């Protein structure tokens, strides 16, 4: 073993016919490149960059084995014409010394089209299309389609396949009584329900030969009623080993499960315990997944015997050089995935190609191809929030001489408030990453400083980037100056004390964040030592696996430290602006904790009695100790005219340019694009 801090993580895995250079798998993730015009060429550049960054094994997004298994709008069935173009993807990865698997995924009743099929005609609660039950002939043909797809993958250079047997897709649908109501040899007993997934792996091995990786992703926790009991999952895993699986990957939760499995509020490594339990049962290498986002954590998981390899998907969007930086002892410079889902899953859900909030280059590697500037300039950045930081780092990487000015005593801007929210602790990692990069790149950082235009001019600065962000909006409500009124900045940044009964004015992302913050008696935790037991108890997940699916009969159990009303004027559904992949869980947790959400509210006044409102034609008084204002923001771009008067070229980005619907994703992307001009 090497003398690196990550000896287990960086140790190769010898499979006999091939050798993976380390234990880090870039897990499968649908990026939208699968079906985008020119997507395979973009995918080749995307994966090549991750292979260059020393990913041990890459797994593609899901490709269906036949037309019925397509997940949605036009994604390829690889038997279709053009599959040979995948050779460009595999060549690009191999040229960088990497290995790559094609993921074969049949959507079953999750497929969003009228021809979707499933073991039984049982509709999914998250799909408007109802499936048709497969005939026995179709089952046999589909097994063959899986194996032929794997063979086609082999012919275009893939080192193997991942067969997707989790997350509630077709193979899971066959295995679980929840969705398999068949009375023939493909349903009923364990043997009958396991027959289809086992036949898929067996036939794939038969057709593709021994020197071909087959990773089976098994649903270790279904997190739905009618899921599989643990003894059946173990039995299937053992039979998969005999059927020819090379590696066993962890799948957690069906897509219709009402337990979050990857978003920010899921603690790091929240499900590694189930992988550890499985590892005792099988001899083939086992892979842990879900919320593994840094090398120290990954190393500890392997060293402790929880798993043999780790699978990270989104962290490779955030930083293609995750492994290379770990190898070089530069882990502090890893741009950490903060599990926000904003630029990856939330974009996929609306039919856009994924990218990453903290790394806008992800999936656009060719668009952002390195083009060194004609000449290095002296630049000043005013504002050390996410936009200013991203600009300073990218511009310095381009060779410019950059000085960063921040008026407060700390870097990070609004992210300092985000990371105060329990469950969003990882936001601090974005600040840590930028600070480490600024240091390495020699960017001068001046805290508690507002630059004087003349001094900048004298220093030879040519361009100034104003990334001064936003200030909270102060709504014109009678009594807004009452001492019980606080802004969200006073709550989250200044940590002013807040009483037990609270009304929140405004229900955008910040209003929901403040509500979550106030439901906790304690502040944020340390993301490196997360309280996994508390998370599992909150969401009703049973480590003891008393019931199939591993859910507790009594369901989630959460309590709030305060009585809270969250208010908005619009009559719309509350939380409509939250992310699609996270909003349901944010709302569900707060509802569990008794949060009262009122839409269509009119604000009348604030006084000693509390907040007076009208709602549904009635006047009400909320007898609260505090009213927290989360009513959006206004731009803060003061000083532009003075800078210009001093002869400086000024660029305004992020919230300072446009506060409406600002989020860090836009601020960072604007910054990175400007810095690369
Ligand atoms: P926001 O999303 O614009 O929400 C502002 C809220 O204040 C709205 O509910 C609005 O609803 C209310 N409001 C606006 N003007 C008001 C007025 N004059 N009087 C009373 N109420 C007023 O702003 P935000 O919550 O500050 O979020 C800012 C940005 O950060 C957003 O783009 C957001 O998506 C992003 N963010 C996202 C997350 C996340 O979890 N994804 C978390 C934090 C922030 P009514 O007008 O109906 O009352
Ligand atoms: Fe991670 Fe957010 Fe980037 Fe997605 S957008 S990869 S969740 S940091």
XYZ file of C-alpha atoms and ligand atoms in Angstrom:
733
model
C 0.000 0.000 0.000
C 1.196 3.527 -0.730
C 2.102 6.122 1.881
C -0.765 8.368 0.781
C -3.456 9.415 3.268
C -5.885 7.236 1.292
C -4.127 3.882 0.959
C -7.316 1.804 0.731
C -9.071 4.178 -1.635
C -6.155 4.388 -4.019
C -5.313 0.692 -3.944
C -5.931 -0.981 -7.325
C -8.509 -3.731 -7.696
C -7.308 -6.705 -9.694
C -10.155 -8.497 -11.435
C -7.873 -11.052 -13.096
C -8.464 -10.034 -16.700
C -8.226 -6.330 -15.918
C -7.160 -4.004 -13.119
C -9.013 -0.944 -11.860
C -6.472 1.690 -10.864
C -8.255 2.595 -7.622
C -11.484 2.036 -5.699
C -13.346 5.157 -6.802
C -16.253 4.595 -9.171
C -17.873 7.495 -10.968
C -21.428 6.231 -10.537
C -24.091 6.304 -13.188
C -26.045 9.481 -13.575
C -28.403 10.500 -16.329
C -27.054 13.826 -17.602
C -29.330 14.398 -20.592
C -26.338 14.037 -22.945
C -27.670 10.541 -23.665
C -30.367 11.983 -25.918
C -29.054 15.505 -26.664
C -28.080 16.340 -30.261
C -24.368 15.606 -30.562
C -24.608 14.178 -27.072
C -22.186 11.290 -27.540
C -19.348 13.605 -28.610
C -20.051 15.796 -25.583
C -20.239 12.685 -23.421
C -16.829 11.589 -24.701
C -15.313 14.921 -23.609
C -17.159 14.785 -20.280
C -16.038 11.267 -19.385
C -12.511 11.740 -20.761
C -12.003 14.630 -18.363
C -13.105 12.434 -15.432
C -10.836 9.594 -16.613
C -7.948 12.083 -16.865
C -8.814 13.011 -13.287
C -8.069 9.380 -12.364
C -11.592 8.020 -11.756
C -11.080 4.277 -11.287
C -14.196 3.119 -13.124
C -16.822 5.202 -14.901
C -20.427 4.137 -15.403
C -22.466 5.774 -18.175
C -25.997 7.087 -17.773
C -28.742 4.521 -18.285
C -29.469 3.099 -21.743
C -32.529 0.978 -22.324
C -32.210 -2.563 -23.673
C -35.251 -2.095 -25.912
C -37.820 0.484 -26.946
C -40.330 -0.363 -24.213
C -37.661 0.238 -21.565
C -36.852 3.793 -22.703
C -37.244 6.082 -19.746
C -38.726 8.938 -21.607
C -38.486 11.326 -24.396
C -36.399 9.765 -27.110
C -33.538 8.302 -25.108
C -31.795 5.673 -27.178
C -32.298 1.997 -27.057
C -28.724 0.983 -27.851
C -29.802 -1.691 -30.299
C -30.869 1.293 -32.411
C -28.826 2.722 -35.258
C -25.909 4.843 -34.182
C -24.863 2.755 -31.212
C -21.441 2.327 -32.786
C -20.864 6.034 -32.058
C -20.344 4.980 -28.457
C -16.901 3.847 -29.586
C -15.842 7.516 -29.395
C -16.818 7.536 -25.717
C -14.979 4.341 -24.811
C -11.883 5.341 -26.841
C -11.730 8.697 -25.083
C -11.874 7.057 -21.650
C -9.356 4.352 -22.503
C -6.953 6.963 -23.900
C -6.843 8.411 -20.384
C -6.193 5.029 -18.764
C -9.762 4.635 -17.461
C -12.381 1.914 -17.548
C -16.012 2.431 -18.452
C -19.251 0.455 -18.114
C -22.508 1.015 -19.953
C -25.463 1.093 -17.607
C -28.375 -0.957 -18.913
C -31.612 0.329 -17.467
C -35.151 -0.701 -18.324
C -37.623 1.763 -16.840
C -40.547 -0.664 -16.595
C -43.478 1.198 -15.067
C -41.298 4.308 -14.578
C -41.020 4.780 -18.365
C -42.811 7.946 -19.323
C -44.533 6.808 -22.496
C -47.699 4.991 -23.468
C -45.916 1.720 -24.346
C -44.491 1.129 -20.894
C -44.545 -2.402 -19.538
C -44.108 -4.035 -16.136
C -44.473 -7.453 -14.545
C -48.069 -6.560 -13.661
C -50.374 -3.727 -14.640
C -49.749 -1.804 -11.407
C -49.400 1.937 -12.013
C -46.641 3.889 -10.306
C -47.691 6.863 -8.149
C -45.035 8.988 -9.873
C -45.934 8.251 -13.499
C -49.075 9.295 -15.319
C -48.665 6.382 -17.754
C -50.049 3.021 -16.626
C -47.998 -0.037 -17.626
C -49.200 -3.108 -19.458
C -48.280 -6.510 -17.968
C -45.553 -8.229 -19.978
C -46.393 -11.488 -21.718
C -44.217 -14.528 -21.056
C -42.762 -14.155 -24.565
C -41.888 -10.530 -23.879
C -40.113 -11.535 -20.688
C -37.924 -14.019 -22.530
C -37.228 -11.485 -25.292
C -36.366 -8.787 -22.765
C -33.806 -11.032 -21.063
C -32.231 -11.512 -24.470
C -32.361 -7.749 -25.123
C -30.391 -7.055 -21.938
C -27.719 -9.576 -22.918
C -27.538 -8.360 -26.535
C -27.200 -4.778 -25.340
C -24.296 -5.842 -23.150
C -22.702 -7.612 -26.099
C -23.186 -4.518 -28.261
C -21.536 -2.530 -25.481
C -18.605 -4.899 -25.453
C -18.215 -4.544 -29.211
C -17.952 -0.757 -29.005
C -15.312 -0.979 -26.312
C -17.102 -0.869 -22.974
C -15.283 -2.826 -20.273
C -18.560 -4.125 -18.958
C -22.075 -3.184 -17.967
C -23.900 -2.114 -14.880
C -27.272 -3.803 -14.749
C -29.664 -1.521 -12.963
C -31.550 -3.629 -10.447
C -32.578 -0.949 -7.974
C -34.404 2.355 -7.552
C -37.717 0.740 -8.513
C -36.903 0.078 -12.183
C -37.992 -3.055 -14.066
C -35.771 -5.624 -12.360
C -36.861 -4.373 -8.930
C -40.456 -4.411 -10.098
C -40.114 -8.112 -10.841
C -38.397 -8.851 -7.550
C -40.738 -7.001 -5.165
C -44.231 -8.185 -4.227
C -45.286 -4.517 -4.343
C -45.303 -4.562 -8.137
C -45.179 -8.235 -9.092
C -48.655 -9.784 -8.878
C -48.021 -12.489 -11.478
C -49.270 -15.995 -10.960
C -47.009 -17.714 -13.510
C -43.392 -18.807 -13.073
C -42.297 -15.107 -13.010
C -44.250 -14.141 -9.872
C -45.348 -15.331 -6.442
C -42.589 -17.162 -4.563
C -39.083 -15.769 -3.994
C -37.719 -18.145 -6.656
C -40.215 -16.890 -9.204
C -39.711 -13.173 -8.443
C -35.916 -13.549 -8.535
C -36.019 -15.516 -11.784
C -36.045 -12.499 -14.136
C -33.133 -10.489 -12.653
C -31.071 -13.669 -12.295
C -31.781 -14.717 -15.867
C -30.665 -11.287 -17.093
C -27.283 -11.574 -15.394
C -26.799 -15.237 -16.270
C -27.557 -14.685 -19.962
C -25.381 -11.556 -20.060
C -22.444 -13.484 -18.658
C -23.065 -16.327 -21.112
C -23.121 -14.019 -24.122
C -20.319 -11.638 -23.126
C -17.756 -14.076 -21.771
C -15.743 -14.176 -18.582
C -13.464 -11.182 -19.197
C -16.254 -8.618 -19.004
C -17.306 -6.668 -15.914
C -20.904 -7.104 -14.798
C -21.805 -4.839 -11.913
C -25.255 -5.513 -10.520
C -26.912 -2.660 -8.679
C -29.093 -4.308 -6.108
C -31.804 -2.564 -4.108
C -30.480 -2.978 -0.568
C -33.216 -0.839 0.950
C -36.469 -0.356 -0.973
C -37.960 2.168 1.484
C -41.483 1.437 0.227
C -44.277 -0.756 1.565
C -44.324 -4.107 -0.188
C -40.579 -4.018 -0.763
C -38.318 -7.011 -0.174
C -37.298 -8.362 3.233
C -33.582 -8.487 4.008
C -33.298 -12.268 3.756
C -34.586 -12.162 0.166
C -32.185 -9.362 -0.759
C -29.267 -11.355 0.638
C -30.444 -14.504 -1.151
C -30.617 -12.601 -4.448
C -27.145 -11.135 -3.901
C -25.681 -14.594 -3.278
C -27.366 -15.958 -6.386
C -26.151 -12.985 -8.433
C -22.637 -13.911 -7.440
C -23.163 -17.418 -8.792
C -24.970 -16.100 -11.892
C -21.880 -14.115 -12.852
C -21.903 -10.658 -11.262
C -18.392 -9.229 -10.816
C -19.281 -6.370 -8.459
C -22.334 -5.596 -6.340
C -23.363 -1.944 -6.189
C -25.716 -0.438 -3.616
C -29.128 0.946 -4.562
C -31.121 2.846 -1.969
C -34.835 3.583 -2.193
C -37.275 3.420 -5.061
C -37.925 6.694 -6.840
C -41.421 6.703 -5.382
C -40.051 6.283 -1.810
C -40.955 9.144 0.506
C -37.558 9.129 2.182
C -34.819 11.403 0.809
C -31.780 9.376 -0.253
C -29.303 11.779 -1.859
C -30.314 15.419 -1.218
C -28.477 17.821 1.071
C -30.447 16.870 4.194
C -29.255 13.255 3.910
C -26.159 12.976 6.096
C -22.916 11.876 4.502
C -22.677 8.097 4.309
C -26.234 7.706 5.652
C -26.722 4.292 4.077
C -23.251 2.741 4.223
C -24.382 0.533 7.146
C -26.536 -1.563 4.843
C -23.650 -2.072 2.405
C -21.518 -3.147 5.338
C -24.158 -5.716 6.287
C -24.242 -7.041 2.732
C -20.468 -7.268 2.523
C -20.536 -9.990 5.190
C -22.799 -12.094 2.985
C -21.001 -12.203 -0.377
C -17.473 -12.794 -1.619
C -17.501 -10.439 -4.636
C -16.470 -6.804 -4.064
C -19.242 -4.589 -2.773
C -19.687 -0.892 -3.584
C -21.086 1.746 -1.204
C -22.965 4.751 -2.576
C -25.160 7.759 -1.711
C -23.775 10.943 -0.129
C -20.118 10.028 -0.264
C -18.440 13.279 -1.238
C -14.865 13.437 0.043
C -11.801 11.184 0.023
C -11.326 10.992 3.798
C -14.856 9.672 4.243
C -14.441 7.237 1.330
C -11.126 5.996 2.719
C -12.680 5.456 6.164
C -15.560 3.461 4.687
C -13.244 1.060 2.864
C -10.744 0.871 5.733
C -13.529 0.034 8.205
C -14.655 -2.886 6.072
C -17.993 -1.335 5.093
C -17.253 -1.808 1.387
C -14.545 -2.572 -1.161
C -15.198 0.379 -3.460
C -17.152 3.634 -3.337
C -19.446 5.083 -5.958
C -19.768 8.842 -6.354
C -21.818 10.385 -9.129
C -22.539 14.066 -8.496
C -19.105 14.692 -6.880
C -17.601 14.006 -10.307
C -19.808 16.699 -11.820
C -18.548 19.103 -9.173
C -14.897 18.172 -9.671
C -13.515 15.970 -12.454
C -10.182 15.846 -10.628
C -11.560 14.441 -7.366
C -9.193 11.440 -7.387
C -6.193 13.215 -8.890
C -6.352 15.877 -6.181
C -6.648 13.215 -3.467
C -3.614 11.434 -4.936
C -1.634 14.659 -4.983
C -2.417 15.449 -1.328
C -4.554 18.402 -2.414
C -7.934 17.290 -1.056
C -8.598 20.812 0.275
C -8.786 21.916 -3.366
C -11.567 19.472 -4.269
C -14.698 21.316 -5.331
C -17.162 19.386 -3.190
C -20.652 18.415 -4.296
C -23.001 20.006 -1.773
C -25.968 17.815 -2.751
C -28.111 20.805 -3.721
C -29.418 19.036 -6.877
C -30.098 22.463 -8.380
C -28.078 22.211 -11.574
C -28.059 18.443 -12.008
C -31.244 16.572 -11.102
C -33.520 19.598 -11.124
C -32.450 20.397 -14.679
C -32.825 16.793 -15.792
C -36.385 16.768 -14.451
C -37.311 19.621 -16.771
C -35.631 18.090 -19.819
C -32.390 20.108 -19.716
C -28.853 18.767 -19.834
C -27.352 18.556 -16.359
C -24.497 20.709 -15.190
C -23.295 21.613 -11.693
C -23.986 24.642 -9.555
C -20.422 24.800 -8.260
C -18.862 23.788 -11.585
C -20.728 25.206 -14.590
C -18.248 23.522 -16.954
C -19.754 20.093 -16.164
C -21.293 18.539 -19.294
C -20.185 21.604 -21.291
C -16.488 20.741 -21.471
C -16.272 21.602 -25.167
C -18.101 24.895 -24.776
C -15.741 25.912 -21.973
C -12.606 24.544 -23.656
C -9.500 26.258 -22.323
C -8.563 29.328 -24.341
C -5.814 31.287 -22.631
C -6.366 35.059 -22.625
C -4.398 37.203 -25.038
C -2.768 39.017 -22.156
C -2.812 38.796 -18.362
C -4.519 41.751 -16.684
C -4.724 43.201 -13.189
C -8.268 42.671 -11.937
C -10.138 43.581 -8.779
C -13.158 41.692 -7.507
C -15.448 43.412 -5.044
C -17.473 40.933 -3.017
C -16.447 37.521 -1.714
C -19.736 35.649 -2.127
C -20.137 32.638 -4.453
C -20.036 34.806 -7.613
C -17.007 36.874 -6.573
C -15.134 33.789 -5.402
C -15.852 31.876 -8.600
C -14.714 34.833 -10.700
C -11.517 35.334 -8.709
C -10.534 31.657 -8.905
C -11.346 31.263 -12.604
C -9.646 34.517 -13.598
C -6.525 33.601 -11.606
C -6.518 30.167 -13.273
C -6.517 32.047 -16.595
C -3.338 33.792 -15.529
C -4.759 37.160 -14.471
C -3.467 38.962 -11.379
C -6.466 39.226 -9.086
C -7.213 40.981 -5.803
C -10.427 40.140 -3.964
C -12.059 42.666 -1.619
C -14.723 41.644 0.895
C -16.486 44.169 3.121
C -17.266 41.708 5.934
C -14.897 39.636 8.031
C -15.449 36.402 6.062
C -15.639 34.924 2.599
C -18.726 33.134 1.307
C -21.498 35.762 1.272
C -24.966 34.165 1.300
C -23.411 30.691 1.645
C -22.560 31.596 5.246
C -26.292 31.681 5.873
C -27.048 28.550 3.855
C -24.508 26.555 5.846
C -26.205 27.616 9.086
C -29.252 25.541 8.124
C -29.148 22.051 9.659
C -28.872 19.722 6.665
C -27.027 22.270 4.532
C -23.740 22.061 6.406
C -21.915 21.011 3.248
C -22.321 24.512 1.806
C -19.287 25.420 3.890
C -17.233 23.182 1.601
C -17.735 25.555 -1.316
C -16.179 28.345 0.710
C -13.333 26.061 1.829
C -12.657 25.034 -1.770
C -12.498 28.609 -3.027
C -10.332 29.759 -0.129
C -7.888 26.907 -0.809
C -7.778 27.705 -4.531
C -7.298 31.449 -3.907
C -4.407 30.598 -1.660
C -2.801 28.216 -4.138
C -3.264 30.686 -7.021
C -1.788 33.593 -5.076
C -4.911 35.766 -5.139
C -4.650 38.543 -2.611
C -7.701 38.576 -0.322
C -8.534 41.720 1.650
C -11.287 41.201 4.209
C -13.086 44.087 5.975
C -12.128 46.255 3.020
C -14.001 48.358 0.489
C -11.563 49.412 -2.230
C -11.136 53.069 -3.133
C -11.413 53.681 -6.901
C -8.331 55.897 -7.061
C -6.209 53.358 -5.196
C -7.275 50.645 -7.646
C -6.330 52.865 -10.562
C -2.925 53.581 -9.040
C -2.397 49.831 -8.529
C -2.766 49.355 -12.278
C -6.156 47.649 -12.090
C -7.939 47.709 -15.447
C -11.217 45.875 -14.785
C -13.323 45.685 -11.654
C -15.928 43.015 -11.099
C -18.730 44.112 -8.802
C -20.096 41.018 -7.109
C -21.503 42.827 -4.112
C -24.684 40.758 -3.994
C -27.974 41.712 -2.434
C -29.656 43.219 0.596
C -32.892 41.886 2.091
C -36.058 43.570 0.848
C -37.920 45.553 3.506
C -41.621 45.235 2.794
C -43.929 48.170 3.478
C -45.888 46.566 6.317
C -47.179 48.801 9.108
C -45.033 48.180 12.208
C -42.020 46.899 10.217
C -39.784 48.743 12.722
C -41.269 46.922 15.722
C -38.547 45.280 17.872
C -39.992 41.823 17.256
C -39.182 42.102 13.545
C -35.959 40.455 12.364
C -34.507 39.991 8.903
C -33.291 36.570 7.843
C -29.762 38.002 7.939
C -30.179 38.877 11.612
C -31.373 35.326 12.293
C -28.900 33.335 10.179
C -25.808 35.570 10.140
C -26.005 37.577 13.376
C -27.733 34.719 15.245
C -30.108 37.063 17.085
C -32.256 35.180 19.617
C -35.671 34.107 18.321
C -38.741 33.359 20.492
C -40.837 30.179 20.562
C -43.655 31.435 18.332
C -42.549 32.843 15.000
C -44.147 34.084 11.788
C -42.076 34.073 8.600
C -43.049 36.607 5.949
C -42.150 35.176 2.526
C -41.988 31.536 1.469
C -39.262 31.400 -1.168
C -36.123 29.299 -0.733
C -34.931 31.547 2.091
C -38.290 31.426 3.933
C -38.194 27.622 3.864
C -34.550 27.624 4.961
C -35.342 29.887 7.913
C -38.311 27.685 8.836
C -36.043 24.624 8.869
C -33.436 26.501 10.929
C -36.021 27.548 13.497
C -37.462 24.060 13.940
C -34.115 23.025 15.447
C -33.130 23.852 19.008
C -29.479 23.383 18.102
C -27.578 24.799 15.139
C -25.940 22.993 12.248
C -23.824 19.931 12.960
C -20.424 18.857 11.735
C -20.922 17.240 8.326
C -17.878 15.035 8.954
C -19.563 13.364 11.944
C -23.208 13.260 10.948
C -26.054 12.049 13.143
C -27.199 9.195 10.931
C -29.371 7.602 13.628
C -31.347 10.784 14.011
C -31.894 11.083 10.257
C -33.081 7.471 10.019
C -35.377 7.887 13.027
C -36.794 11.151 11.645
C -37.746 9.486 8.357
C -38.915 6.190 9.858
C -36.146 4.010 8.405
C -35.609 0.829 10.418
C -32.036 -0.429 10.613
C -33.471 -3.607 12.160
C -35.415 -4.340 8.940
C -38.440 -5.632 10.898
C -40.697 -5.083 7.894
C -39.961 -5.614 4.182
C -38.787 -2.323 2.685
C -37.125 -1.316 6.012
C -39.723 1.291 6.931
C -41.095 1.589 10.454
C -44.825 0.977 10.742
C -45.321 4.307 12.542
C -43.704 6.337 9.739
C -41.600 9.500 10.132
C -41.308 11.119 13.568
C -40.070 14.712 13.729
C -40.587 17.526 16.185
C -40.094 21.263 16.053
C -38.437 23.430 18.681
C -40.866 26.235 17.846
C -44.382 26.983 16.648
C -43.977 28.490 13.196
C -46.198 30.068 10.556
C -44.809 30.407 7.028
C -46.698 32.943 4.927
C -46.991 34.164 1.368
C -49.349 36.551 -0.421
C -49.792 34.496 -3.584
C -52.615 31.976 -3.434
C -50.321 29.371 -5.099
C -49.078 26.130 -3.639
C -46.461 26.797 -0.967
C -42.903 25.955 -1.956
C -43.593 26.024 -5.688
C -40.191 27.640 -6.282
C -38.243 24.934 -4.437
C -36.267 22.428 -6.489
C -38.255 19.579 -7.987
C -36.019 16.887 -6.545
C -35.809 18.422 -3.065
C -38.950 20.506 -2.533
C -41.182 17.530 -1.663
C -38.860 16.434 1.152
C -38.335 19.972 2.498
C -42.121 20.457 2.632
C -42.789 16.975 4.046
C -40.282 17.422 6.880
C -41.697 20.804 7.860
C -45.266 19.493 7.735
C -44.199 16.618 9.991
C -42.869 19.210 12.418
C -46.214 20.996 12.503
C -45.264 24.057 10.442
C -48.365 25.996 9.469
C -48.263 27.220 5.882
C -50.658 29.965 4.826
C -50.994 31.167 1.233
C -53.089 34.089 -0.003
C -52.202 36.180 3.047
C -52.593 39.980 3.371
C -50.274 41.656 5.892
C -52.147 44.269 7.986
C -49.696 45.304 10.704
C -47.165 44.184 13.304
C -47.516 45.283 16.945
C -47.080 43.998 20.503
C -49.907 41.499 19.942
C -48.117 39.909 16.988
C -48.676 39.834 13.223
C -52.129 40.832 12.015
C -53.099 39.240 8.718
C -56.124 38.622 6.565
C -56.558 35.245 4.949
C -59.548 33.713 3.192
C -61.573 36.883 3.860
C -60.974 36.721 7.640
C -58.751 38.803 9.884
C -56.423 36.868 12.177
C -53.749 37.738 14.670
C -50.770 35.441 14.936
C -49.601 35.955 18.533
C -45.920 35.551 17.788
C -42.757 36.590 19.597
C -40.932 37.384 16.363
C -41.670 38.109 12.725
C -38.827 37.115 10.395
C -38.767 38.868 7.043
C -37.768 36.661 4.085
C -39.365 38.794 1.383
C -36.657 38.506 -1.272
C -33.779 40.820 -2.026
C -32.678 43.931 -3.811
C -29.415 44.472 -5.677
C -26.471 46.069 -3.965
C -24.253 47.567 -6.631
C -23.187 50.815 -4.980
C -19.985 52.417 -6.197
C -20.270 51.598 -9.895
C -20.381 55.233 -10.988
C -17.346 56.174 -8.866
C -15.326 53.281 -10.233
C -16.197 54.257 -13.791
C -15.398 57.890 -13.077
C -11.912 56.753 -12.042
C -11.479 55.250 -15.512
C -12.026 51.620 -14.527
C -14.004 49.165 -16.645
C -16.765 47.775 -14.395
C -18.615 44.473 -14.792
C -21.588 43.778 -12.511
C -22.494 40.137 -11.917
C -24.830 37.957 -9.873
C -27.289 39.496 -7.436
C -25.647 42.900 -7.765
C -26.705 42.900 -11.435
C -30.175 41.370 -11.010
C -31.632 40.324 -7.666
C -34.808 38.774 -9.048
C -34.718 35.010 -8.881
C -31.078 35.141 -7.998
C -29.502 31.941 -6.965
C -25.934 30.832 -6.578
C -26.168 28.810 -9.776
C -26.689 31.914 -11.884
C -24.119 33.963 -9.950
C -21.409 31.310 -10.346
C -22.138 30.668 -14.002
C -22.073 34.382 -14.824
C -18.772 34.699 -12.961
C -17.111 31.752 -14.687
C -18.253 32.870 -18.137
C -17.024 36.423 -17.575
C -13.676 35.229 -16.216
C -13.058 33.155 -19.314
C -13.655 36.002 -21.764
P -37.859 34.615 -3.397
O -37.752 33.228 -3.839
O -38.056 35.680 -4.386
O -39.050 34.659 -2.336
C -39.432 35.830 -1.728
C -40.732 35.609 -0.961
O -41.124 36.828 -0.391
C -41.855 35.124 -1.819
O -42.514 34.089 -1.109
C -42.762 36.354 -1.980
O -44.062 35.811 -1.983
C -42.441 37.201 -0.770
N -42.427 38.644 -1.036
C -41.853 39.285 -2.079
N -42.021 40.609 -1.964
C -42.715 40.808 -0.817
C -43.197 41.970 -0.175
N -42.993 43.194 -0.670
N -43.889 41.813 0.968
C -44.094 40.573 1.484
N -43.665 39.441 0.900
C -42.979 39.564 -0.243
O -36.584 35.029 -2.566
P -35.741 34.226 -1.497
O -36.567 33.264 -0.746
O -35.017 35.256 -0.741
O -34.728 33.418 -2.384
C -33.799 34.112 -3.206
C -33.205 33.180 -4.234
O -32.396 32.209 -3.619
C -34.282 32.459 -4.993
O -33.936 32.409 -6.349
C -34.257 31.093 -4.401
O -34.635 30.105 -5.333
C -32.800 30.929 -3.986
N -32.738 30.003 -2.856
C -32.962 28.701 -3.092
C -32.968 27.830 -2.046
C -33.218 26.375 -2.289
O -33.432 25.630 -1.385
N -33.215 25.906 -3.510
C -32.754 28.247 -0.756
C -32.531 29.592 -0.543
C -32.548 30.471 -1.601
P -45.394 36.686 -2.097
O -45.038 37.800 -3.011
O -46.415 35.731 -2.629
O -45.692 37.087 -0.716
Fe -23.699 18.438 -6.495
Fe -25.325 20.564 -6.591
Fe -23.395 20.204 -8.401
Fe -25.550 18.625 -8.427
S -25.520 20.833 -8.793
S -23.425 17.996 -8.662
S -25.898 18.414 -6.256
S -23.128 20.591 -6.219
